[in-house]
GROMACS .gro file of C-alpha atoms in nm:
model
  193
    1UNK     CA    1  -3.685   0.376  -1.105
    2UNK     CA    2  -3.700   0.571  -0.783
    3UNK     CA    3  -3.720   0.240  -0.577
    4UNK     CA    4  -3.453   0.063  -0.824
    5UNK     CA    5  -3.207   0.371  -0.706
    6UNK     CA    6  -3.347   0.376  -0.322
    7UNK     CA    7  -3.238  -0.046  -0.331
    8UNK     CA    8  -2.910   0.036  -0.464
    9UNK     CA    9  -2.822   0.308  -0.188
   10UNK     CA   10  -2.976   0.084   0.088
   11UNK     CA   11  -2.793  -0.213  -0.067
   12UNK     CA   12  -2.460  -0.034  -0.084
   13UNK     CA   13  -2.510   0.078   0.296
   14UNK     CA   14  -2.561  -0.260   0.416
   15UNK     CA   15  -2.199  -0.306   0.230
   16UNK     CA   16  -2.064  -0.012   0.412
   17UNK     CA   17  -2.169  -0.134   0.742
   18UNK     CA   18  -2.068  -0.480   0.676
   19UNK     CA   19  -1.719  -0.354   0.658
   20UNK     CA   20  -1.686  -0.149   0.927
   21UNK     CA   21  -1.825  -0.436   1.148
   22UNK     CA   22  -1.559  -0.690   0.974
   23UNK     CA   23  -1.313  -0.406   1.060
   24UNK     CA   24  -1.434  -0.388   1.406
   25UNK     CA   25  -1.414  -0.736   1.478
   26UNK     CA   26  -1.060  -0.781   1.338
   27UNK     CA   27  -0.913  -0.487   1.628
   28UNK     CA   28  -1.138  -0.662   1.905
   29UNK     CA   29  -1.008  -1.019   1.798
   30UNK     CA   30  -0.639  -0.871   1.808
   31UNK     CA   31  -0.682  -0.671   2.212
   32UNK     CA   32  -0.844  -0.993   2.319
   33UNK     CA   33  -0.550  -1.193   2.195
   34UNK     CA   34  -0.333  -0.936   2.320
   35UNK     CA   35  -0.472  -0.960   2.638
   36UNK     CA   36  -0.452  -1.325   2.587
   37UNK     CA   37  -0.125  -1.357   2.564
   38UNK     CA   38  -0.035  -1.113   2.885
   39UNK     CA   39  -0.229  -1.347   3.103
   40UNK     CA   40  -0.083  -1.671   3.032
   41UNK     CA   41   0.260  -1.550   2.989
   42UNK     CA   42   0.288  -1.457   3.367
   43UNK     CA   43   0.181  -1.739   3.503
   44UNK     CA   44   0.551  -1.890   3.466
   45UNK     CA   45   0.697  -1.575   3.638
   46UNK     CA   46   0.417  -1.655   3.898
   47UNK     CA   47   0.493  -2.055   3.988
   48UNK     CA   48   0.905  -1.969   4.007
   49UNK     CA   49   0.866  -1.686   4.259
   50UNK     CA   50   0.679  -1.951   4.417
   51UNK     CA   51   0.888  -2.197   4.429
   52UNK     CA   52   1.152  -1.968   4.573
   53UNK     CA   53   0.973  -1.871   4.835
   54UNK     CA   54   0.843  -2.194   4.898
   55UNK     CA   55   1.196  -2.284   4.931
   56UNK     CA   56   1.390  -1.994   5.109
   57UNK     CA   57   1.092  -2.050   5.378
   58UNK     CA   58   1.128  -2.422   5.479
   59UNK     CA   59   1.489  -2.264   5.545
   60UNK     CA   60   1.359  -2.060   5.824
   61UNK     CA   61   1.335  -2.163   6.145
   62UNK     CA   62   1.040  -2.078   6.373
   63UNK     CA   63   1.259  -1.750   6.585
   64UNK     CA   64   1.320  -1.595   6.193
   65UNK     CA   65   0.967  -1.571   6.076
   66UNK     CA   66   0.855  -1.239   5.952
   67UNK     CA   67   0.513  -1.131   6.137
   68UNK     CA   68   0.361  -1.188   5.804
   69UNK     CA   69   0.441  -1.580   5.822
   70UNK     CA   70   0.305  -1.570   6.260
   71UNK     CA   71  -0.082  -1.611   6.278
   72UNK     CA   72  -0.205  -1.302   6.555
   73UNK     CA   73  -0.389  -1.469   6.803
   74UNK     CA   74  -0.716  -1.337   6.995
   75UNK     CA   75  -0.950  -1.281   6.688
   76UNK     CA   76  -1.105  -1.530   6.453
   77UNK     CA   77  -1.190  -1.248   6.260
   78UNK     CA   78  -1.114  -1.275   5.853
   79UNK     CA   79  -1.023  -1.003   5.605
   80UNK     CA   80  -1.135  -1.050   5.273
   81UNK     CA   81  -1.017  -0.877   4.987
   82UNK     CA   82  -1.309  -0.926   4.684
   83UNK     CA   83  -1.189  -0.809   4.351
   84UNK     CA   84  -1.454  -0.787   4.075
   85UNK     CA   85  -1.504  -0.593   3.745
   86UNK     CA   86  -1.597  -0.219   3.754
   87UNK     CA   87  -1.781  -0.308   3.405
   88UNK     CA   88  -2.068  -0.587   3.335
   89UNK     CA   89  -2.089  -0.786   3.007
   90UNK     CA   90  -1.855  -1.017   3.087
   91UNK     CA   91  -2.065  -1.328   3.084
   92UNK     CA   92  -2.048  -1.581   3.382
   93UNK     CA   93  -1.739  -1.432   3.518
   94UNK     CA   94  -1.969  -1.200   3.782
   95UNK     CA   95  -2.264  -1.413   3.856
   96UNK     CA   96  -2.012  -1.680   3.968
   97UNK     CA   97  -1.795  -1.467   4.219
   98UNK     CA   98  -2.086  -1.322   4.361
   99UNK     CA   99  -2.140  -1.685   4.413
  100UNK     CA  100  -1.888  -1.752   4.498
  101UNK     CA  101  -1.868  -1.459   4.770
  102UNK     CA  102  -2.183  -1.573   4.891
  103UNK     CA  103  -2.085  -1.915   4.951
  104UNK     CA  104  -1.788  -1.867   5.142
  105UNK     CA  105  -2.020  -1.523   5.319
  106UNK     CA  106  -2.222  -1.835   5.466
  107UNK     CA  107  -1.997  -2.054   5.606
  108UNK     CA  108  -1.758  -1.792   5.768
  109UNK     CA  109  -1.995  -1.542   5.991
  110UNK     CA  110  -1.637  -1.331   6.126
  111UNK     CA  111  -1.526  -1.218   5.835
  112UNK     CA  112  -1.490  -0.821   5.731
  113UNK     CA  113  -1.498  -0.730   5.362
  114UNK     CA  114  -1.271  -0.464   5.157
  115UNK     CA  115  -1.435  -0.434   4.822
  116UNK     CA  116  -1.196  -0.373   4.501
  117UNK     CA  117  -1.451  -0.288   4.178
  118UNK     CA  118  -1.786  -0.174   4.119
  119UNK     CA  119  -2.016  -0.497   4.056
  120UNK     CA  120  -1.921  -0.644   4.420
  121UNK     CA  121  -2.035  -0.322   4.617
  122UNK     CA  122  -2.385  -0.390   4.647
  123UNK     CA  123  -2.410  -0.774   4.664
  124UNK     CA  124  -2.161  -0.760   4.940
  125UNK     CA  125  -2.405  -0.414   5.126
  126UNK     CA  126  -2.727  -0.596   5.054
  127UNK     CA  127  -2.642  -0.964   5.219
  128UNK     CA  128  -2.506  -0.660   5.555
  129UNK     CA  129  -2.158  -0.781   5.556
  130UNK     CA  130  -1.918  -0.553   5.717
  131UNK     CA  131  -1.722  -0.329   5.460
  132UNK     CA  132  -1.419  -0.141   5.581
  133UNK     CA  133  -1.324   0.023   5.283
  134UNK     CA  134  -1.447  -0.020   4.895
  135UNK     CA  135  -1.236   0.117   4.599
  136UNK     CA  136  -1.300   0.133   4.211
  137UNK     CA  137  -1.013   0.105   3.995
  138UNK     CA  138  -1.225   0.160   3.675
  139UNK     CA  139  -1.081   0.071   3.323
  140UNK     CA  140  -0.705   0.114   3.383
  141UNK     CA  141  -0.479  -0.114   3.512
  142UNK     CA  142  -0.399  -0.001   3.849
  143UNK     CA  143  -0.066   0.137   3.936
  144UNK     CA  144   0.175   0.139   4.262
  145UNK     CA  145  -0.042   0.437   4.381
  146UNK     CA  146  -0.384   0.285   4.365
  147UNK     CA  147  -0.281   0.001   4.543
  148UNK     CA  148  -0.088   0.084   4.802
  149UNK     CA  149  -0.381   0.241   5.069
  150UNK     CA  150  -0.496  -0.134   5.011
  151UNK     CA  151  -0.175  -0.272   5.116
  152UNK     CA  152  -0.156  -0.024   5.454
  153UNK     CA  153  -0.535  -0.121   5.531
  154UNK     CA  154  -0.409  -0.508   5.520
  155UNK     CA  155  -0.129  -0.454   5.713
  156UNK     CA  156  -0.326  -0.219   6.002
  157UNK     CA  157  -0.590  -0.504   6.015
  158UNK     CA  158  -0.333  -0.790   6.043
  159UNK     CA  159  -0.048  -0.686   6.203
  160UNK     CA  160  -0.267  -0.478   6.471
  161UNK     CA  161  -0.402  -0.814   6.521
  162UNK     CA  162  -0.756  -0.700   6.434
  163UNK     CA  163  -0.784  -0.990   6.162
  164UNK     CA  164  -0.639  -1.339   6.172
  165UNK     CA  165  -0.615  -1.380   5.822
  166UNK     CA  166  -0.622  -1.184   5.520
  167UNK     CA  167  -0.782  -1.366   5.173
  168UNK     CA  168  -0.902  -1.277   4.866
  169UNK     CA  169  -1.167  -1.368   4.639
  170UNK     CA  170  -1.101  -1.362   4.294
  171UNK     CA  171  -1.103  -1.513   3.927
  172UNK     CA  172  -0.882  -1.757   3.793
  173UNK     CA  173  -0.801  -1.724   3.366
  174UNK     CA  174  -0.907  -2.048   3.241
  175UNK     CA  175  -0.987  -1.942   2.887
  176UNK     CA  176  -1.176  -1.649   2.705
  177UNK     CA  177  -1.462  -1.810   2.813
  178UNK     CA  178  -1.398  -1.932   3.114
  179UNK     CA  179  -1.311  -1.751   3.414
  180UNK     CA  180  -1.291  -1.992   3.808
  181UNK     CA  181  -1.350  -1.819   4.097
  182UNK     CA  182  -1.093  -1.884   4.367
  183UNK     CA  183  -1.031  -1.781   4.717
  184UNK     CA  184  -0.642  -1.770   4.775
  185UNK     CA  185  -0.546  -1.703   5.156
  186UNK     CA  186  -0.235  -1.461   5.127
  187UNK     CA  187  -0.177  -1.371   5.494
  188UNK     CA  188  -0.036  -1.537   5.682
  189UNK     CA  189   0.194  -1.682   5.428
  190UNK     CA  190   0.200  -2.013   5.404
  191UNK     CA  191   0.362  -2.231   5.193
  192UNK     CA  192   0.263  -2.626   5.101
  193UNK     CA  193   0.454  -2.870   5.201
   0.00000   0.00000   0.00000
């Protein structure tokens, strides 16, 4: 009789755990869908902004170019901003990002690095690359106050002619299960023809 009662309690406990797990799974799926929609909904804005910028830049002549559109002479160094997550458990995202960083670093010996995110600090330091600054953002969305120091460093190095280009190594969202690493040239500003 005692064993029958303990079996019933175990069955009830397993059912309760199952209900809790199902509820947590539904919440996680909802958050994932919301994040995916936010990522995909920003793409048309970026594409339109790029088209407008490209149209404006084609109308400018050489004498009206801003300093951000001119390539500084006298140095061959590149400032590379590497964006990574602060936490792990994100599948192949971090592995692919580190692989892209290693490939880029082996081809570009004259690069200096600015890291954003905890997970990229160790790989950059282990390859004995020059790190000028390191930022950790945590799990919050970056605000203007958090991004401003990075912009000041980029300005100091690019406008001060310490580097001749600024690139960003980050990941590009393809789907929930696939994020591909990419290298984006941000300075000097160049638009495809």
